[in-house]
Amino acid sequence: MHFKNILWENDKVIILDQRCLPEKEVYHTYQSAEEIARSIRDMEIRGAPAIGIAGAYGMALAAQNYPGNSFQEFCETLDQAVKILAASRPTAVNLKWSLARIQRIYHSSQGQDISVIQKKILEEAHQILSEDKDLCEKIGRIGASELESGVNVLTYCNTGALATGGWGTALAVFYYAVADKKKIHVYVPETRPYLQGARLTSWELDKNKIPHTLITDNMCAFLMKKKEIHSVWVGADRIVANGDVANKVGTYALALLAKYHQIPFYVAAPYSTIDMEISSGQEIPIEERPALEMKSIQGKMIAPEETPVWNPAFDITPHDLITAIVTEKGFAYPSFYQSLKELYRV
Ligand code: MRU
């Protein structure tokens, strides 16, 4: 990997501003949970596992910034930071999952010095990052076993090193296949309106010398008709108990197209993305992004200022369109409720 999307250095958090890619690699330094929440909301850092990691480091900053020595006041201050960070983006469950992990640390530390609890919170944030790196490797290796040399694959959005603490989820599958000396060719839809495919996935694949071709989102059907696509691989922001998947808006359309063309459709994600508390995709909160993100490209208006816009950032892919979910524990197959429960023994 040639870059880090997030790091902790000298008691500060450094974030690679993904809005500036592929043109420039710009890093910002942050010292408060509020700044991290803004950075997540404004998409400087994005991708479900990565925003979970950023949230955990945001909590480490909130803990570090607490100047007093009252346990109750410390917990109240940190609970407030949890609220601010959790509100930054609602769909990816990884953020809530990592904040809950940090919350468990301090709520169970009554009687300990504040300095000890601050250290424990930072260690937990480091642990969330290094654990995600391992999860990516496992998902990558397991998923890669499904690919033979010589295949064309299709992905969506960005699910690589920029979006996680390691090599990624769906993109890790491609990285590990190539590391196994398999020849693959990746088709990358540009992923309107934020262009994660064009700006970020193409950038990553280019840096790692993975053969790839960029297409616009509306070319996917014709691509499936004209080229031999072996399989589609996407990530997830939340997978619920029945196997429904929230992912970047456009994923649902791809899954429908894959079904029609009889192409296997895989979702790759770690356990931190699985939310067994929700039974169906309809209950997942879907973030709506500002109209300007759709009506302008790099500061230039491409639609009339007054034109009303609907800009959901994610959609729900129903479980019956999914061939398998690749996790760090192996493949989950339909029926997903049963299969996920068995994988995780919950
Ligand atoms: O809006 P984004 O860029 O945060 O959306 C990202 C996605 O939808 C990814 O597919 C998902 O988070 C998985 S990343 C491993």
mmCIF file of C-alpha atoms and ligand atoms in Angstrom:
data_model
loop_
_atom_site.group_PDB
_atom_site.id
_atom_site.type_symbol
_atom_site.label_atom_id
_atom_site.label_comp_id
_atom_site.label_asym_id
_atom_site.label_seq_id
_atom_site.Cartn_x
_atom_site.Cartn_y
_atom_site.Cartn_z
ATOM 1 C CA MET A 1 0.000 0.000 0.000
ATOM 2 C CA HIS A 2 1.415 3.391 -0.910
ATOM 3 C CA PHE A 3 -0.634 5.594 1.395
ATOM 4 C CA LYS A 4 -2.491 5.659 4.704
ATOM 5 C CA ASN A 5 -6.065 6.978 4.825
ATOM 6 C CA ILE A 6 -5.887 7.663 8.572
ATOM 7 C CA LEU A 7 -3.160 7.655 11.208
ATOM 8 C CA TRP A 8 -2.524 8.692 14.794
ATOM 9 C CA GLU A 9 0.622 10.747 15.183
ATOM 10 C CA ASN A 10 1.806 12.954 18.069
ATOM 11 C CA ASP A 11 -1.585 12.798 19.793
ATOM 12 C CA LYS A 12 -3.357 13.994 16.660
ATOM 13 C CA VAL A 13 -5.342 12.327 13.884
ATOM 14 C CA ILE A 14 -4.152 12.704 10.314
ATOM 15 C CA ILE A 15 -6.646 12.063 7.524
ATOM 16 C CA LEU A 16 -6.044 11.783 3.789
ATOM 17 C CA ASP A 17 -8.616 14.071 2.125
ATOM 18 C CA GLN A 18 -10.235 11.713 -0.398
ATOM 19 C CA ARG A 19 -12.088 14.628 -2.005
ATOM 20 C CA CYS A 20 -8.792 15.771 -3.544
ATOM 21 C CA LEU A 21 -7.988 12.430 -5.205
ATOM 22 C CA PRO A 22 -6.808 11.516 -7.754
ATOM 23 C CA GLU A 23 -5.294 14.936 -8.359
ATOM 24 C CA LYS A 24 -3.499 15.565 -5.069
ATOM 25 C CA GLU A 25 -2.677 13.710 -1.866
ATOM 26 C CA VAL A 26 -3.669 16.243 0.801
ATOM 27 C CA TYR A 27 -3.546 15.396 4.530
ATOM 28 C CA HIS A 28 -5.331 17.278 7.338
ATOM 29 C CA THR A 29 -4.476 17.154 11.035
ATOM 30 C CA TYR A 30 -7.301 17.078 13.600
ATOM 31 C CA GLN A 31 -7.415 17.487 17.359
ATOM 32 C CA SER A 32 -11.086 17.106 18.358
ATOM 33 C CA ALA A 33 -14.036 14.738 17.948
ATOM 34 C CA GLU A 34 -16.031 17.576 16.366
ATOM 35 C CA GLU A 35 -13.392 17.973 13.641
ATOM 36 C CA ILE A 36 -13.436 14.228 12.968
ATOM 37 C CA ALA A 37 -17.249 14.254 12.752
ATOM 38 C CA ARG A 38 -17.070 17.059 10.196
ATOM 39 C CA SER A 39 -14.374 15.220 8.244
ATOM 40 C CA ILE A 40 -16.597 12.114 8.074
ATOM 41 C CA ARG A 41 -19.699 14.117 7.147
ATOM 42 C CA ASP A 42 -17.844 15.984 4.398
ATOM 43 C CA MET A 43 -16.458 12.702 2.984
ATOM 44 C CA GLU A 44 -12.778 13.466 3.507
ATOM 45 C CA ILE A 45 -12.712 9.940 4.863
ATOM 46 C CA ARG A 46 -15.367 7.489 3.706
ATOM 47 C CA GLY A 47 -16.109 3.801 3.356
ATOM 48 C CA ALA A 48 -17.844 1.895 6.176
ATOM 49 C CA PRO A 49 -14.829 0.374 7.988
ATOM 50 C CA ALA A 50 -12.767 3.562 7.588
ATOM 51 C CA ILE A 51 -15.401 5.775 9.169
ATOM 52 C CA GLY A 52 -15.636 3.274 12.043
ATOM 53 C CA ILE A 53 -11.892 3.665 12.582
ATOM 54 C CA ALA A 54 -12.123 7.466 12.315
ATOM 55 C CA GLY A 55 -14.943 7.482 14.882
ATOM 56 C CA ALA A 56 -12.804 5.492 17.334
ATOM 57 C CA TYR A 57 -9.903 7.935 16.933
ATOM 58 C CA GLY A 58 -12.370 10.824 17.321
ATOM 59 C CA MET A 59 -13.251 9.325 20.717
ATOM 60 C CA ALA A 60 -9.555 9.029 21.599
ATOM 61 C CA LEU A 61 -9.251 12.776 20.929
ATOM 62 C CA ALA A 62 -12.352 13.547 23.023
ATOM 63 C CA ALA A 63 -10.899 11.494 25.890
ATOM 64 C CA GLN A 64 -7.482 13.088 25.582
ATOM 65 C CA ASN A 65 -8.979 16.602 25.573
ATOM 66 C CA TYR A 66 -10.849 16.081 28.842
ATOM 67 C CA PRO A 67 -9.001 18.239 31.391
ATOM 68 C CA GLY A 68 -10.670 17.253 34.681
ATOM 69 C CA ASN A 69 -10.687 14.233 36.984
ATOM 70 C CA SER A 70 -14.376 13.466 37.560
ATOM 71 C CA PHE A 71 -15.351 10.044 36.184
ATOM 72 C CA GLN A 72 -18.981 11.060 35.779
ATOM 73 C CA GLU A 73 -18.135 14.262 33.947
ATOM 74 C CA PHE A 74 -15.631 12.358 31.770
ATOM 75 C CA CYS A 75 -18.351 9.855 30.770
ATOM 76 C CA GLU A 76 -20.851 12.638 30.042
ATOM 77 C CA THR A 77 -18.329 14.479 27.869
ATOM 78 C CA LEU A 78 -17.524 11.309 25.957
ATOM 79 C CA ASP A 79 -21.179 10.312 25.559
ATOM 80 C CA GLN A 80 -21.729 13.726 23.988
ATOM 81 C CA ALA A 81 -18.846 13.049 21.552
ATOM 82 C CA VAL A 82 -20.459 9.687 20.680
ATOM 83 C CA LYS A 83 -23.670 11.516 19.743
ATOM 84 C CA ILE A 84 -21.832 14.010 17.530
ATOM 85 C CA LEU A 85 -19.773 11.332 15.776
ATOM 86 C CA ALA A 86 -22.719 8.914 15.340
ATOM 87 C CA ALA A 87 -24.763 11.680 13.689
ATOM 88 C CA SER A 88 -22.082 12.357 11.055
ATOM 89 C CA ARG A 89 -23.249 9.550 8.746
ATOM 90 C CA PRO A 90 -26.212 7.275 9.566
ATOM 91 C CA THR A 91 -26.097 4.264 7.221
ATOM 92 C CA ALA A 92 -22.833 2.391 7.806
ATOM 93 C CA VAL A 93 -23.229 0.437 11.027
ATOM 94 C CA ASN A 94 -19.435 0.204 11.489
ATOM 95 C CA LEU A 95 -19.411 3.715 12.968
ATOM 96 C CA LYS A 96 -21.976 2.859 15.634
ATOM 97 C CA TRP A 97 -20.209 -0.457 16.248
ATOM 98 C CA SER A 98 -16.809 1.168 16.901
ATOM 99 C CA LEU A 99 -18.323 3.934 19.069
ATOM 100 C CA ALA A 100 -20.096 1.269 21.149
ATOM 101 C CA ARG A 101 -16.764 -0.542 21.602
ATOM 102 C CA ILE A 102 -15.146 2.630 22.934
ATOM 103 C CA GLN A 103 -18.174 3.354 25.139
ATOM 104 C CA ARG A 104 -17.888 -0.074 26.745
ATOM 105 C CA ILE A 105 -14.266 0.697 27.647
ATOM 106 C CA TYR A 106 -14.951 3.859 29.626
ATOM 107 C CA HIS A 107 -18.300 2.889 31.112
ATOM 108 C CA SER A 108 -16.659 -0.192 32.628
ATOM 109 C CA SER A 109 -13.662 1.722 34.045
ATOM 110 C CA GLN A 110 -15.157 3.401 37.105
ATOM 111 C CA GLY A 111 -12.579 3.770 39.886
ATOM 112 C CA GLN A 112 -9.609 4.028 37.521
ATOM 113 C CA ASP A 113 -7.517 7.154 36.923
ATOM 114 C CA ILE A 114 -8.738 9.267 33.997
ATOM 115 C CA SER A 115 -5.237 9.035 32.478
ATOM 116 C CA VAL A 116 -5.480 5.217 32.539
ATOM 117 C CA ILE A 117 -8.902 5.273 30.861
ATOM 118 C CA GLN A 118 -7.638 7.745 28.231
ATOM 119 C CA LYS A 119 -4.824 5.312 27.425
ATOM 120 C CA LYS A 120 -7.219 2.361 27.248
ATOM 121 C CA ILE A 121 -9.457 4.244 24.805
ATOM 122 C CA LEU A 122 -6.535 5.043 22.517
ATOM 123 C CA GLU A 123 -5.395 1.407 22.660
ATOM 124 C CA GLU A 124 -8.897 0.287 21.687
ATOM 125 C CA ALA A 125 -8.875 2.675 18.705
ATOM 126 C CA HIS A 126 -5.499 1.257 17.585
ATOM 127 C CA GLN A 127 -6.951 -2.232 18.067
ATOM 128 C CA ILE A 128 -9.989 -1.439 15.877
ATOM 129 C CA LEU A 129 -7.622 -0.294 13.116
ATOM 130 C CA SER A 130 -5.262 -3.269 13.301
ATOM 131 C CA GLU A 131 -8.165 -5.714 13.601
ATOM 132 C CA ASP A 132 -9.714 -4.271 10.434
ATOM 133 C CA LYS A 133 -6.429 -4.839 8.618
ATOM 134 C CA ASP A 134 -6.608 -8.555 9.545
ATOM 135 C CA LEU A 135 -10.291 -8.755 8.585
ATOM 136 C CA CYS A 136 -9.477 -7.352 5.135
ATOM 137 C CA GLU A 137 -6.742 -9.921 4.620
ATOM 138 C CA LYS A 138 -9.029 -12.807 5.568
ATOM 139 C CA ILE A 139 -11.882 -11.558 3.363
ATOM 140 C CA GLY A 140 -9.438 -11.023 0.490
ATOM 141 C CA ARG A 141 -7.952 -14.504 0.712
ATOM 142 C CA ILE A 142 -11.318 -16.245 1.100
ATOM 143 C CA GLY A 143 -12.937 -14.284 -1.732
ATOM 144 C CA ALA A 144 -9.955 -14.777 -4.052
ATOM 145 C CA SER A 145 -10.437 -18.549 -3.872
ATOM 146 C CA GLU A 146 -13.576 -18.010 -5.959
ATOM 147 C CA LEU A 147 -11.704 -16.399 -8.871
ATOM 148 C CA GLU A 148 -9.880 -18.269 -11.593
ATOM 149 C CA SER A 149 -7.154 -16.760 -13.709
ATOM 150 C CA GLY A 150 -8.342 -14.964 -16.828
ATOM 151 C CA VAL A 151 -11.686 -13.627 -15.583
ATOM 152 C CA ASN A 152 -13.338 -10.226 -15.957
ATOM 153 C CA VAL A 153 -14.929 -8.913 -12.785
ATOM 154 C CA LEU A 154 -17.098 -5.904 -12.025
ATOM 155 C CA THR A 155 -17.072 -3.851 -8.818
ATOM 156 C CA TYR A 156 -18.783 -0.682 -7.589
ATOM 157 C CA CYS A 157 -17.885 2.405 -5.562
ATOM 158 C CA ASN A 158 -14.597 2.121 -3.640
ATOM 159 C CA THR A 159 -14.032 -0.776 -1.267
ATOM 160 C CA GLY A 160 -10.246 -0.791 -1.102
ATOM 161 C CA ALA A 161 -7.467 0.529 1.109
ATOM 162 C CA LEU A 162 -9.028 3.996 1.087
ATOM 163 C CA ALA A 163 -12.236 2.622 2.580
ATOM 164 C CA THR A 164 -10.780 0.342 5.276
ATOM 165 C CA GLY A 165 -7.841 -0.202 7.640
ATOM 166 C CA GLY A 166 -6.248 -2.744 5.308
ATOM 167 C CA TRP A 167 -6.465 -3.760 1.663
ATOM 168 C CA GLY A 168 -10.221 -3.477 1.527
ATOM 169 C CA THR A 169 -13.191 -5.817 1.227
ATOM 170 C CA ALA A 170 -14.349 -6.435 -2.370
ATOM 171 C CA LEU A 171 -11.155 -4.868 -3.736
ATOM 172 C CA ALA A 172 -9.058 -7.012 -1.371
ATOM 173 C CA VAL A 173 -10.499 -10.046 -3.194
ATOM 174 C CA PHE A 174 -8.926 -8.710 -6.402
ATOM 175 C CA TYR A 175 -5.638 -7.761 -4.715
ATOM 176 C CA TYR A 176 -5.245 -11.264 -3.248
ATOM 177 C CA ALA A 177 -6.234 -12.950 -6.515
ATOM 178 C CA VAL A 178 -3.480 -10.994 -8.271
ATOM 179 C CA ALA A 179 -1.037 -11.782 -5.456
ATOM 180 C CA ASP A 180 -1.862 -15.474 -6.185
ATOM 181 C CA LYS A 181 -0.651 -14.829 -9.765
ATOM 182 C CA LYS A 182 -4.151 -14.924 -11.213
ATOM 183 C CA LYS A 183 -4.822 -12.659 -14.152
ATOM 184 C CA ILE A 184 -7.990 -10.633 -13.693
ATOM 185 C CA HIS A 185 -9.479 -7.575 -15.334
ATOM 186 C CA VAL A 186 -11.614 -5.229 -13.232
ATOM 187 C CA TYR A 187 -14.421 -3.093 -14.675
ATOM 188 C CA VAL A 188 -14.977 0.050 -12.600
ATOM 189 C CA PRO A 189 -18.248 2.033 -12.888
ATOM 190 C CA GLU A 190 -17.601 5.699 -12.099
ATOM 191 C CA THR A 191 -20.237 5.732 -9.291
ATOM 192 C CA ARG A 192 -22.167 8.970 -9.653
ATOM 193 C CA PRO A 193 -22.546 11.416 -8.025
ATOM 194 C CA TYR A 194 -19.460 11.286 -5.800
ATOM 195 C CA LEU A 195 -17.378 9.332 -8.353
ATOM 196 C CA GLN A 196 -15.759 6.916 -5.897
ATOM 197 C CA GLY A 197 -15.176 4.497 -8.790
ATOM 198 C CA ALA A 198 -13.588 6.975 -11.189
ATOM 199 C CA ARG A 199 -11.620 8.999 -8.655
ATOM 200 C CA LEU A 200 -10.719 6.442 -5.975
ATOM 201 C CA THR A 201 -10.974 2.851 -7.234
ATOM 202 C CA SER A 202 -9.224 3.637 -10.533
ATOM 203 C CA TRP A 203 -6.538 5.469 -8.544
ATOM 204 C CA GLU A 204 -5.997 2.498 -6.223
ATOM 205 C CA LEU A 205 -5.995 -0.088 -9.003
ATOM 206 C CA ASP A 206 -3.626 2.032 -11.037
ATOM 207 C CA LYS A 207 -1.226 2.421 -8.096
ATOM 208 C CA ASN A 208 -1.283 -1.348 -7.559
ATOM 209 C CA LYS A 209 -0.976 -2.156 -11.270
ATOM 210 C CA ILE A 210 -4.243 -4.116 -11.457
ATOM 211 C CA PRO A 211 -5.599 -4.154 -15.030
ATOM 212 C CA HIS A 212 -8.855 -2.223 -15.082
ATOM 213 C CA THR A 213 -11.276 -0.309 -17.321
ATOM 214 C CA LEU A 214 -13.442 2.618 -16.274
ATOM 215 C CA ILE A 215 -17.061 2.752 -17.476
ATOM 216 C CA THR A 216 -19.994 5.052 -16.707
ATOM 217 C CA ASP A 217 -22.694 3.607 -14.461
ATOM 218 C CA ASN A 218 -25.216 3.381 -17.297
ATOM 219 C CA MET A 219 -22.911 1.060 -19.276
ATOM 220 C CA CYS A 220 -23.190 -1.861 -16.839
ATOM 221 C CA ALA A 221 -26.069 -3.633 -18.617
ATOM 222 C CA PHE A 222 -24.361 -3.437 -21.998
ATOM 223 C CA LEU A 223 -21.055 -4.505 -20.433
ATOM 224 C CA MET A 224 -22.712 -7.649 -19.061
ATOM 225 C CA LYS A 225 -24.194 -8.351 -22.496
ATOM 226 C CA LYS A 226 -21.024 -7.735 -24.514
ATOM 227 C CA LYS A 227 -18.138 -8.855 -22.311
ATOM 228 C CA GLU A 228 -17.847 -12.069 -20.413
ATOM 229 C CA ILE A 229 -18.241 -10.923 -16.799
ATOM 230 C CA HIS A 230 -17.470 -13.740 -14.381
ATOM 231 C CA SER A 231 -18.810 -12.103 -11.213
ATOM 232 C CA VAL A 232 -19.761 -8.838 -9.508
ATOM 233 C CA TRP A 233 -18.102 -7.900 -6.167
ATOM 234 C CA VAL A 234 -19.322 -5.071 -3.958
ATOM 235 C CA GLY A 235 -18.856 -3.989 -0.349
ATOM 236 C CA ALA A 236 -21.530 -3.099 2.189
ATOM 237 C CA ASP A 237 -22.419 -0.399 4.673
ATOM 238 C CA ARG A 238 -24.832 -2.580 6.574
ATOM 239 C CA ILE A 239 -25.930 -6.185 6.208
ATOM 240 C CA VAL A 240 -29.011 -7.080 8.212
ATOM 241 C CA ALA A 241 -30.279 -10.386 9.600
ATOM 242 C CA ASN A 242 -32.171 -11.535 6.473
ATOM 243 C CA GLY A 243 -29.151 -10.761 4.238
ATOM 244 C CA ASP A 244 -30.456 -7.480 2.765
ATOM 245 C CA VAL A 245 -27.536 -5.152 2.037
ATOM 246 C CA ALA A 246 -27.208 -1.357 2.174
ATOM 247 C CA ASN A 247 -24.422 -0.195 -0.125
ATOM 248 C CA LYS A 248 -23.627 2.712 -2.450
ATOM 249 C CA VAL A 249 -26.679 3.800 -4.435
ATOM 250 C CA GLY A 250 -26.636 1.881 -7.717
ATOM 251 C CA THR A 251 -25.729 -1.459 -6.119
ATOM 252 C CA TYR A 252 -29.355 -2.620 -6.309
ATOM 253 C CA ALA A 253 -29.477 -1.910 -10.058
ATOM 254 C CA LEU A 254 -26.243 -3.862 -10.551
ATOM 255 C CA ALA A 255 -27.640 -6.829 -8.609
ATOM 256 C CA LEU A 256 -30.789 -6.842 -10.758
ATOM 257 C CA LEU A 257 -28.682 -6.737 -13.922
ATOM 258 C CA ALA A 258 -26.456 -9.538 -12.646
ATOM 259 C CA LYS A 259 -29.511 -11.712 -11.924
ATOM 260 C CA TYR A 260 -30.900 -11.143 -15.440
ATOM 261 C CA HIS A 261 -27.532 -11.992 -17.010
ATOM 262 C CA GLN A 262 -26.975 -14.959 -14.653
ATOM 263 C CA ILE A 263 -23.783 -13.504 -13.222
ATOM 264 C CA PRO A 264 -22.898 -14.329 -9.584
ATOM 265 C CA PHE A 265 -23.230 -11.328 -7.273
ATOM 266 C CA TYR A 266 -20.987 -11.270 -4.170
ATOM 267 C CA VAL A 267 -20.986 -8.916 -1.193
ATOM 268 C CA ALA A 268 -17.735 -8.729 0.799
ATOM 269 C CA ALA A 269 -17.777 -7.348 4.356
ATOM 270 C CA PRO A 270 -16.423 -7.946 7.878
ATOM 271 C CA TYR A 271 -18.505 -8.717 10.970
ATOM 272 C CA SER A 272 -18.444 -5.025 11.952
ATOM 273 C CA THR A 273 -20.793 -4.370 9.008
ATOM 274 C CA ILE A 274 -23.342 -6.998 10.076
ATOM 275 C CA ASP A 275 -26.318 -5.770 12.091
ATOM 276 C CA MET A 276 -28.343 -8.728 13.351
ATOM 277 C CA GLU A 277 -30.533 -6.354 15.394
ATOM 278 C CA ILE A 278 -32.361 -5.273 12.252
ATOM 279 C CA SER A 279 -34.403 -7.931 10.509
ATOM 280 C CA SER A 280 -34.896 -6.411 7.052
ATOM 281 C CA GLY A 281 -33.322 -3.775 4.806
ATOM 282 C CA GLN A 282 -36.380 -1.534 5.009
ATOM 283 C CA GLU A 283 -35.374 -0.578 8.544
ATOM 284 C CA ILE A 284 -31.908 0.714 7.556
ATOM 285 C CA PRO A 285 -31.625 4.522 7.737
ATOM 286 C CA ILE A 286 -30.581 5.820 4.325
ATOM 287 C CA GLU A 287 -28.487 8.988 4.260
ATOM 288 C CA GLU A 288 -29.525 11.727 1.844
ATOM 289 C CA ARG A 289 -26.663 13.939 0.692
ATOM 290 C CA PRO A 290 -26.753 17.636 -0.296
ATOM 291 C CA ALA A 291 -28.264 18.539 -3.682
ATOM 292 C CA LEU A 292 -25.109 20.353 -4.721
ATOM 293 C CA GLU A 293 -23.149 17.068 -4.744
ATOM 294 C CA MET A 294 -25.333 15.983 -7.654
ATOM 295 C CA LYS A 295 -25.781 19.292 -9.427
ATOM 296 C CA SER A 296 -22.112 20.225 -9.588
ATOM 297 C CA ILE A 297 -18.842 18.574 -10.525
ATOM 298 C CA GLN A 298 -15.685 20.024 -9.034
ATOM 299 C CA GLY A 299 -17.324 23.388 -8.386
ATOM 300 C CA LYS A 300 -18.968 23.632 -11.823
ATOM 301 C CA MET A 301 -22.781 23.558 -11.987
ATOM 302 C CA ILE A 302 -24.139 20.863 -14.330
ATOM 303 C CA ALA A 303 -27.845 21.486 -13.596
ATOM 304 C CA PRO A 304 -29.911 24.599 -12.973
ATOM 305 C CA GLU A 305 -29.475 25.918 -9.439
ATOM 306 C CA GLU A 306 -33.259 25.692 -8.786
ATOM 307 C CA THR A 307 -33.719 22.090 -9.995
ATOM 308 C CA PRO A 308 -34.967 19.895 -7.135
ATOM 309 C CA VAL A 309 -32.846 16.840 -6.384
ATOM 310 C CA TRP A 310 -33.227 13.493 -4.624
ATOM 311 C CA ASN A 311 -29.795 12.286 -3.566
ATOM 312 C CA PRO A 312 -29.834 9.107 -1.447
ATOM 313 C CA ALA A 313 -26.256 7.954 -0.814
ATOM 314 C CA PHE A 314 -27.169 4.259 -0.520
ATOM 315 C CA ASP A 315 -29.762 1.750 -1.634
ATOM 316 C CA ILE A 316 -30.889 -1.641 -0.411
ATOM 317 C CA THR A 317 -30.125 -4.796 -2.350
ATOM 318 C CA PRO A 318 -32.658 -7.488 -1.422
ATOM 319 C CA HIS A 319 -31.086 -10.713 -0.209
ATOM 320 C CA ASP A 320 -32.597 -12.815 -2.999
ATOM 321 C CA LEU A 321 -30.333 -11.069 -5.539
ATOM 322 C CA ILE A 322 -27.158 -12.011 -3.644
ATOM 323 C CA THR A 323 -25.215 -15.177 -4.445
ATOM 324 C CA ALA A 324 -23.047 -15.127 -1.322
ATOM 325 C CA ILE A 325 -21.686 -12.823 1.386
ATOM 326 C CA VAL A 326 -17.932 -13.145 1.905
ATOM 327 C CA THR A 327 -16.849 -12.512 5.491
ATOM 328 C CA GLU A 328 -13.625 -13.090 7.420
ATOM 329 C CA LYS A 329 -15.207 -16.343 8.640
ATOM 330 C CA GLY A 330 -16.057 -17.680 5.195
ATOM 331 C CA PHE A 331 -18.995 -17.531 2.777
ATOM 332 C CA ALA A 332 -22.581 -17.060 3.925
ATOM 333 C CA TYR A 333 -25.132 -18.466 1.456
ATOM 334 C CA PRO A 334 -28.939 -18.226 1.307
ATOM 335 C CA SER A 335 -30.756 -18.465 3.523
ATOM 336 C CA PHE A 336 -28.564 -15.755 5.009
ATOM 337 C CA TYR A 337 -30.286 -15.544 8.392
ATOM 338 C CA GLN A 338 -29.326 -19.135 9.105
ATOM 339 C CA SER A 339 -25.953 -18.959 7.421
ATOM 340 C CA LEU A 340 -24.852 -15.733 9.197
ATOM 341 C CA LYS A 341 -25.984 -17.121 12.527
ATOM 342 C CA GLU A 342 -23.958 -20.277 11.948
ATOM 343 C CA LEU A 343 -20.844 -18.345 10.866
ATOM 344 C CA TYR A 344 -20.974 -16.119 13.933
ATOM 345 C CA ARG A 345 -22.688 -18.554 16.296
ATOM 346 C CA VAL A 346 -25.104 -15.898 17.568
HETATM 347 O O1 MRU B 1 -20.476 7.068 0.592
HETATM 348 P P1 MRU B 1 -19.295 6.161 0.755
HETATM 349 O O2 MRU B 1 -18.186 6.439 -0.200
HETATM 350 O O3 MRU B 1 -18.813 6.116 2.196
HETATM 351 O O4 MRU B 1 -19.873 4.731 0.415
HETATM 352 C C1 MRU B 1 -19.005 3.628 0.486
HETATM 353 C C2 MRU B 1 -19.625 2.355 0.074
HETATM 354 O O5 MRU B 1 -20.787 2.278 -0.240
HETATM 355 C C3 MRU B 1 -18.760 1.135 0.163
HETATM 356 O O6 MRU B 1 -19.143 0.194 -0.800
HETATM 357 C C4 MRU B 1 -18.910 0.496 1.565
HETATM 358 O O7 MRU B 1 -18.733 1.452 2.564
HETATM 359 C C5 MRU B 1 -17.954 -0.608 1.771
HETATM 360 S S1 MRU B 1 -16.285 -0.059 1.902
HETATM 361 C C6 MRU B 1 -15.337 -1.407 2.265
#
